PDB file of C-alpha atoms in Angstrom:
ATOM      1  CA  UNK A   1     -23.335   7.470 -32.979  1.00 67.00           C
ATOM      2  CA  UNK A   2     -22.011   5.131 -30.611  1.00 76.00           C
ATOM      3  CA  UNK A   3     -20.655   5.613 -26.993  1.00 84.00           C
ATOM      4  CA  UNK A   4     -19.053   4.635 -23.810  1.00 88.00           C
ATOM      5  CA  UNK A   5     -18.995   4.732 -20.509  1.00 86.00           C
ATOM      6  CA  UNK A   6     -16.177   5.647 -18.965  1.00 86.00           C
ATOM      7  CA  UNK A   7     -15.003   4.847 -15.320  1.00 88.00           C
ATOM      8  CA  UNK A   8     -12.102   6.142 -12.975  1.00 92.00           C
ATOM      9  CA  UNK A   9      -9.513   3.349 -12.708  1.00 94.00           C
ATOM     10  CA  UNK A  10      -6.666   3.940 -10.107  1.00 95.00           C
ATOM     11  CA  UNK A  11      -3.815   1.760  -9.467  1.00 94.00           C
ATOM     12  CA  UNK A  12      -2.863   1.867  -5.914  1.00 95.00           C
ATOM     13  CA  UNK A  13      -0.174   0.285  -3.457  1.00 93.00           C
ATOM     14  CA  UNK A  14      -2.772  -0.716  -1.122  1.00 95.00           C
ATOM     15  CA  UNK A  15      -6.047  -1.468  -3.315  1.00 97.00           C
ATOM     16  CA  UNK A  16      -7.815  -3.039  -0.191  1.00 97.00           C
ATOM     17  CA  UNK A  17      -6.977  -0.431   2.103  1.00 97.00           C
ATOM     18  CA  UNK A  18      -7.603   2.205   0.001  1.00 97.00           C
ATOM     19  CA  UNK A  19     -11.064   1.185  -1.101  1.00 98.00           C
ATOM     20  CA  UNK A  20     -12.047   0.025   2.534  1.00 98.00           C
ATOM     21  CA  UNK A  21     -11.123   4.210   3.278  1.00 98.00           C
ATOM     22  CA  UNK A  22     -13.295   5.400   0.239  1.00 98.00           C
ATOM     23  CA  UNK A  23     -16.253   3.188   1.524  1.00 97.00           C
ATOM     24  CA  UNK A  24     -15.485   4.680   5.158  1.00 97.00           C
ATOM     25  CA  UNK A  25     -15.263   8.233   4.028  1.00 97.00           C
ATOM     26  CA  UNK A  26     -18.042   8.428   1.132  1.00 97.00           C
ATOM     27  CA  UNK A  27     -20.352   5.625   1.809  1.00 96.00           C
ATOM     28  CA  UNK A  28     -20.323   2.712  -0.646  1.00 96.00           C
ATOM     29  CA  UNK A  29     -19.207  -0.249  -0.868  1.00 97.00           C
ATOM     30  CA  UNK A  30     -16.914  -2.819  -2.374  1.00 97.00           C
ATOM     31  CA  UNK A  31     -18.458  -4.728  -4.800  1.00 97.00           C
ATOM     32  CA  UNK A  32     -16.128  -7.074  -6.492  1.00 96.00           C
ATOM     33  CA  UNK A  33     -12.681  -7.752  -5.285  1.00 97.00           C
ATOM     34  CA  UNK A  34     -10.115 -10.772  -6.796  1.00 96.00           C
ATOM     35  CA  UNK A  35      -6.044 -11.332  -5.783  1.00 95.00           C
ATOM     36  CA  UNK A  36      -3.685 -12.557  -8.037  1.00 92.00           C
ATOM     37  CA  UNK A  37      -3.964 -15.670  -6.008  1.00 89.00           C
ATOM     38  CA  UNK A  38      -6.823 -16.891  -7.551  1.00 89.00           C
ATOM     39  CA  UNK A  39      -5.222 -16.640 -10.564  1.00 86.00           C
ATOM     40  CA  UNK A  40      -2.658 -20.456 -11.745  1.00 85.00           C
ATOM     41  CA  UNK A  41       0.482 -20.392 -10.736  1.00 85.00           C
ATOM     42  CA  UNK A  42       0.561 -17.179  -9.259  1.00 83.00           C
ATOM     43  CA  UNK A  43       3.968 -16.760  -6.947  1.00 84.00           C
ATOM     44  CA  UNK A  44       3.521 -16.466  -3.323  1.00 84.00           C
ATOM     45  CA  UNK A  45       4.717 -12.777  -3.029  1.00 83.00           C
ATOM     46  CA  UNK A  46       1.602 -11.647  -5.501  1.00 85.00           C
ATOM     47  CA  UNK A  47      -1.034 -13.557  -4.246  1.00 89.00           C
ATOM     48  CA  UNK A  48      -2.706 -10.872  -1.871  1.00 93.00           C
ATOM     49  CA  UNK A  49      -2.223  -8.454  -3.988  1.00 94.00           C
ATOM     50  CA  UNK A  50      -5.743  -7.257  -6.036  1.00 96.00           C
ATOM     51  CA  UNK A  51      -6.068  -7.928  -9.354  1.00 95.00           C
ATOM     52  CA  UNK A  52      -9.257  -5.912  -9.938  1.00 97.00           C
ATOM     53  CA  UNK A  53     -11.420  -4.174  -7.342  1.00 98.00           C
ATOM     54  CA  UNK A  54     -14.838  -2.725  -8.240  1.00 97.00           C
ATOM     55  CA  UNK A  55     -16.542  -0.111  -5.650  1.00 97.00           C
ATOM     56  CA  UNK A  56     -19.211   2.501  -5.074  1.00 96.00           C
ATOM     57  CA  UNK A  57     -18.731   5.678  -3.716  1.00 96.00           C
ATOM     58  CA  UNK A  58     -20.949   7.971  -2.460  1.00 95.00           C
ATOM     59  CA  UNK A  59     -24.347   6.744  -3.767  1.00 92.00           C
ATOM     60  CA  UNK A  60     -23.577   4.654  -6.717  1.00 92.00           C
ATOM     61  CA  UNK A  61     -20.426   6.424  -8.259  1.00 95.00           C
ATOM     62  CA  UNK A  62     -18.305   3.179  -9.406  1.00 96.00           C
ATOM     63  CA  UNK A  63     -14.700   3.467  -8.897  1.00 97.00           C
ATOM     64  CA  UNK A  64     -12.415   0.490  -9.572  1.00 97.00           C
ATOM     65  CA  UNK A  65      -8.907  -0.310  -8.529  1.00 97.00           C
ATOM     66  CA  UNK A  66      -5.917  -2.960  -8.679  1.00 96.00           C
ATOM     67  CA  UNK A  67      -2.239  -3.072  -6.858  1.00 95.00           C
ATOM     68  CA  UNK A  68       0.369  -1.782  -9.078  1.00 91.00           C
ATOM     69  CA  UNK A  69       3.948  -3.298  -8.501  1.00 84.00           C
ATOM     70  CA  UNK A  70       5.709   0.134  -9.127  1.00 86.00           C
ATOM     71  CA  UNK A  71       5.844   3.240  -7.486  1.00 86.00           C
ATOM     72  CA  UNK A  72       2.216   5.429  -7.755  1.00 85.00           C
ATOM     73  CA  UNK A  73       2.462   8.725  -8.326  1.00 81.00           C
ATOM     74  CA  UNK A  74      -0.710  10.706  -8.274  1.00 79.00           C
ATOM     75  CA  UNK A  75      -1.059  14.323  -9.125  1.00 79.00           C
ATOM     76  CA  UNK A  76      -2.873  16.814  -9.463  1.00 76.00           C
ATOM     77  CA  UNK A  77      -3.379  16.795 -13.730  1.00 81.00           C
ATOM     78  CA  UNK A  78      -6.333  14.314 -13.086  1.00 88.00           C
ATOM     79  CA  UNK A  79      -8.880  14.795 -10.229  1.00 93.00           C
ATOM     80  CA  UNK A  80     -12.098  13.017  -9.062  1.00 95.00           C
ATOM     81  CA  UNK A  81     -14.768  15.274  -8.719  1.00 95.00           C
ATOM     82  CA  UNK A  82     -18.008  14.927  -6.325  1.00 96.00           C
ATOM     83  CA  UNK A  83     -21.193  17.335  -7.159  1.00 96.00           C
ATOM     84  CA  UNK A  84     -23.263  17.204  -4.020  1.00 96.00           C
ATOM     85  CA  UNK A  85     -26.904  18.287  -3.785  1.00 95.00           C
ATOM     86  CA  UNK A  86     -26.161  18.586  -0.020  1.00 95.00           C
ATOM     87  CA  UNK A  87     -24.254  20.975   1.161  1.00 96.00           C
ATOM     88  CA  UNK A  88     -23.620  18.966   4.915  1.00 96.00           C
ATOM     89  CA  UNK A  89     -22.788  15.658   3.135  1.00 96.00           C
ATOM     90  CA  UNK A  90     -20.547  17.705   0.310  1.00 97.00           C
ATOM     91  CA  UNK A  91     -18.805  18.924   3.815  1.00 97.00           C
ATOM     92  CA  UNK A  92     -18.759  15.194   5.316  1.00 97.00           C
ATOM     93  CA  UNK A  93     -16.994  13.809   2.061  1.00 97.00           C
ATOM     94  CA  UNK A  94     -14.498  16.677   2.474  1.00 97.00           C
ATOM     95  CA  UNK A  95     -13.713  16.391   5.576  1.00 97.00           C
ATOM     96  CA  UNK A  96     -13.438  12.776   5.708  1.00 97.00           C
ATOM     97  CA  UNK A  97     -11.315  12.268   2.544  1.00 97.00           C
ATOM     98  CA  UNK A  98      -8.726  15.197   4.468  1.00 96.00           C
ATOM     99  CA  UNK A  99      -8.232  12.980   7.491  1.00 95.00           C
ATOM    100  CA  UNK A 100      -4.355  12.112   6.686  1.00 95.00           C
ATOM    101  CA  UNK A 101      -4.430  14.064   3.760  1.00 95.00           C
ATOM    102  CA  UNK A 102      -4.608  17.643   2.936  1.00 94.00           C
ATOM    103  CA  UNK A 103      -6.497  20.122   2.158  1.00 94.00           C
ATOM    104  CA  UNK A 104      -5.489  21.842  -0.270  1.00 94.00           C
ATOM    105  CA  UNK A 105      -8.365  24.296  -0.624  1.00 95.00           C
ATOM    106  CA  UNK A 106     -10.999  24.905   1.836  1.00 96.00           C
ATOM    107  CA  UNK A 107     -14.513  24.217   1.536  1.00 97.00           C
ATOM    108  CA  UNK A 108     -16.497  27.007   1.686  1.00 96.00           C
ATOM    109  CA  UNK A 109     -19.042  28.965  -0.438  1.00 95.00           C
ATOM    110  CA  UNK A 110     -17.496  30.334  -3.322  1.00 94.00           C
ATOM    111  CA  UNK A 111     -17.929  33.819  -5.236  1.00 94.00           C
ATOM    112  CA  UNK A 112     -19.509  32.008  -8.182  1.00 92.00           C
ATOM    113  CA  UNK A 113     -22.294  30.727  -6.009  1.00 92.00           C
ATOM    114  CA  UNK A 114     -21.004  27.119  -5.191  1.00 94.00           C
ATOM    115  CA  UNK A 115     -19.763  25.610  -2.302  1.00 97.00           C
ATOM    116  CA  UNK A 116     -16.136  23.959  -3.249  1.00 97.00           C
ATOM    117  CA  UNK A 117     -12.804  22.490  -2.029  1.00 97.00           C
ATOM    118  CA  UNK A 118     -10.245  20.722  -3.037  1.00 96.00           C
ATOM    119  CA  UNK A 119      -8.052  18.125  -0.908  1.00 96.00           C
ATOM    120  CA  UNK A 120      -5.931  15.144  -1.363  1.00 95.00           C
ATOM    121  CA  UNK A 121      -6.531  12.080   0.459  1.00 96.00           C
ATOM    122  CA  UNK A 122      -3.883  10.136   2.275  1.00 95.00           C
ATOM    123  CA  UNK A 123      -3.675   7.721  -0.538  1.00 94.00           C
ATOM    124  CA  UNK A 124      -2.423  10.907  -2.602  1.00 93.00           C
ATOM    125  CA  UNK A 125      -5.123  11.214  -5.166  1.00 95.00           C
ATOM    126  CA  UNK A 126      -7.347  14.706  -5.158  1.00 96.00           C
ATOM    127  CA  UNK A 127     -10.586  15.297  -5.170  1.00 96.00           C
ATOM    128  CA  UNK A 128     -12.654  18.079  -6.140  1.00 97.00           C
ATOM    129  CA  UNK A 129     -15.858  18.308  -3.895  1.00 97.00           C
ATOM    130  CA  UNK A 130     -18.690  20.831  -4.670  1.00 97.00           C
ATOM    131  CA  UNK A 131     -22.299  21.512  -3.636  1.00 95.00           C
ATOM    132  CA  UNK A 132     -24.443  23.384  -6.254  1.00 82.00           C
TER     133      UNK A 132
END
C-alpha cells in the first residue's frame, strides 16, 4: 500500500509576518523562504511577495505558506491542532497564538480528562490546542 505525507499549507496576505508570529508564539523556525522576485521577469509589485515558505512549529511540526493575491478567508471547517505532553507549554502556545486574536474557547481541563482550547490567531486561522 502506498502513502503520503501530508502537510498544512496556508495561503496568507502576509506570509513573512505571519510565519515570523508562529515562530514567536510556538517556537520554530523558518526554514526555507523564496519571493516571486527571484523568479524572471517577475513585475515589481510581486517581487516581495513569498512564493513558498517552509517552517517549524512547535518542535518540528512543518507548516508551509505563500502570499495569495486575493482575499483569505479562514474559517473554522479546517483547524490546526497541537497535542501537548505539557500542560504549561500547551498553555504558552494558547496564550500566545490569542494575543490579537481570540479565544474562542478557554483552556482549561476538560470533563473528558484533557486539557483543551480553542482560539484564532490574529492572522484568522484556529487552532485547537490540547494537553493529554
Amino acid at each position: 500500500m502506498m502513502g503520503a505525507k501530508m502537510n498544512s499549507y496556508l495561503m496568507s496576505q502576509d506570509a513573512r509576518g505571519q510565519a515570523e508570529f508562529y515562530v514567536q508564539a510556538l517556537g520554530g523556525e523558518i526554514q526555507f523562504l523564496t519571493t516571486y522576485g527571484e523568479t524572471p521577469g517577475t513585475p515589481d509589485i510581486m517581487k516581495d511577495k513569498v512564493m513558498h515558505l517552509s517552517l517549524t512549529v512547535a518542535g518540528t511540526n512543518p507548516l508551509m505558506m505563500a502570499d495569495t493575491f486575493e482575499p483569505v478567508a479562514y474559517n473554522r471547517s479546517i483547524c490546526i491542532s497541537l497535542s501537548y505532553d505539557d500542560v504549561s507549554e500547551a498553555t504558552s502556545a494558547y496564550a500566545k497564538l490569542s494575543e490579537g486574536g481570540e479565544s474562542k474557547y478557554p483552556f482549561a481541563l476538560q470533563p473528558w480528562g484533557a486539557y483543551y482550547g480553542e482560539v484564532i490567531d490574529p492572522y484568522g486561522v484556529t487552532w485547537m490546542i490540547t494537553k493529554q
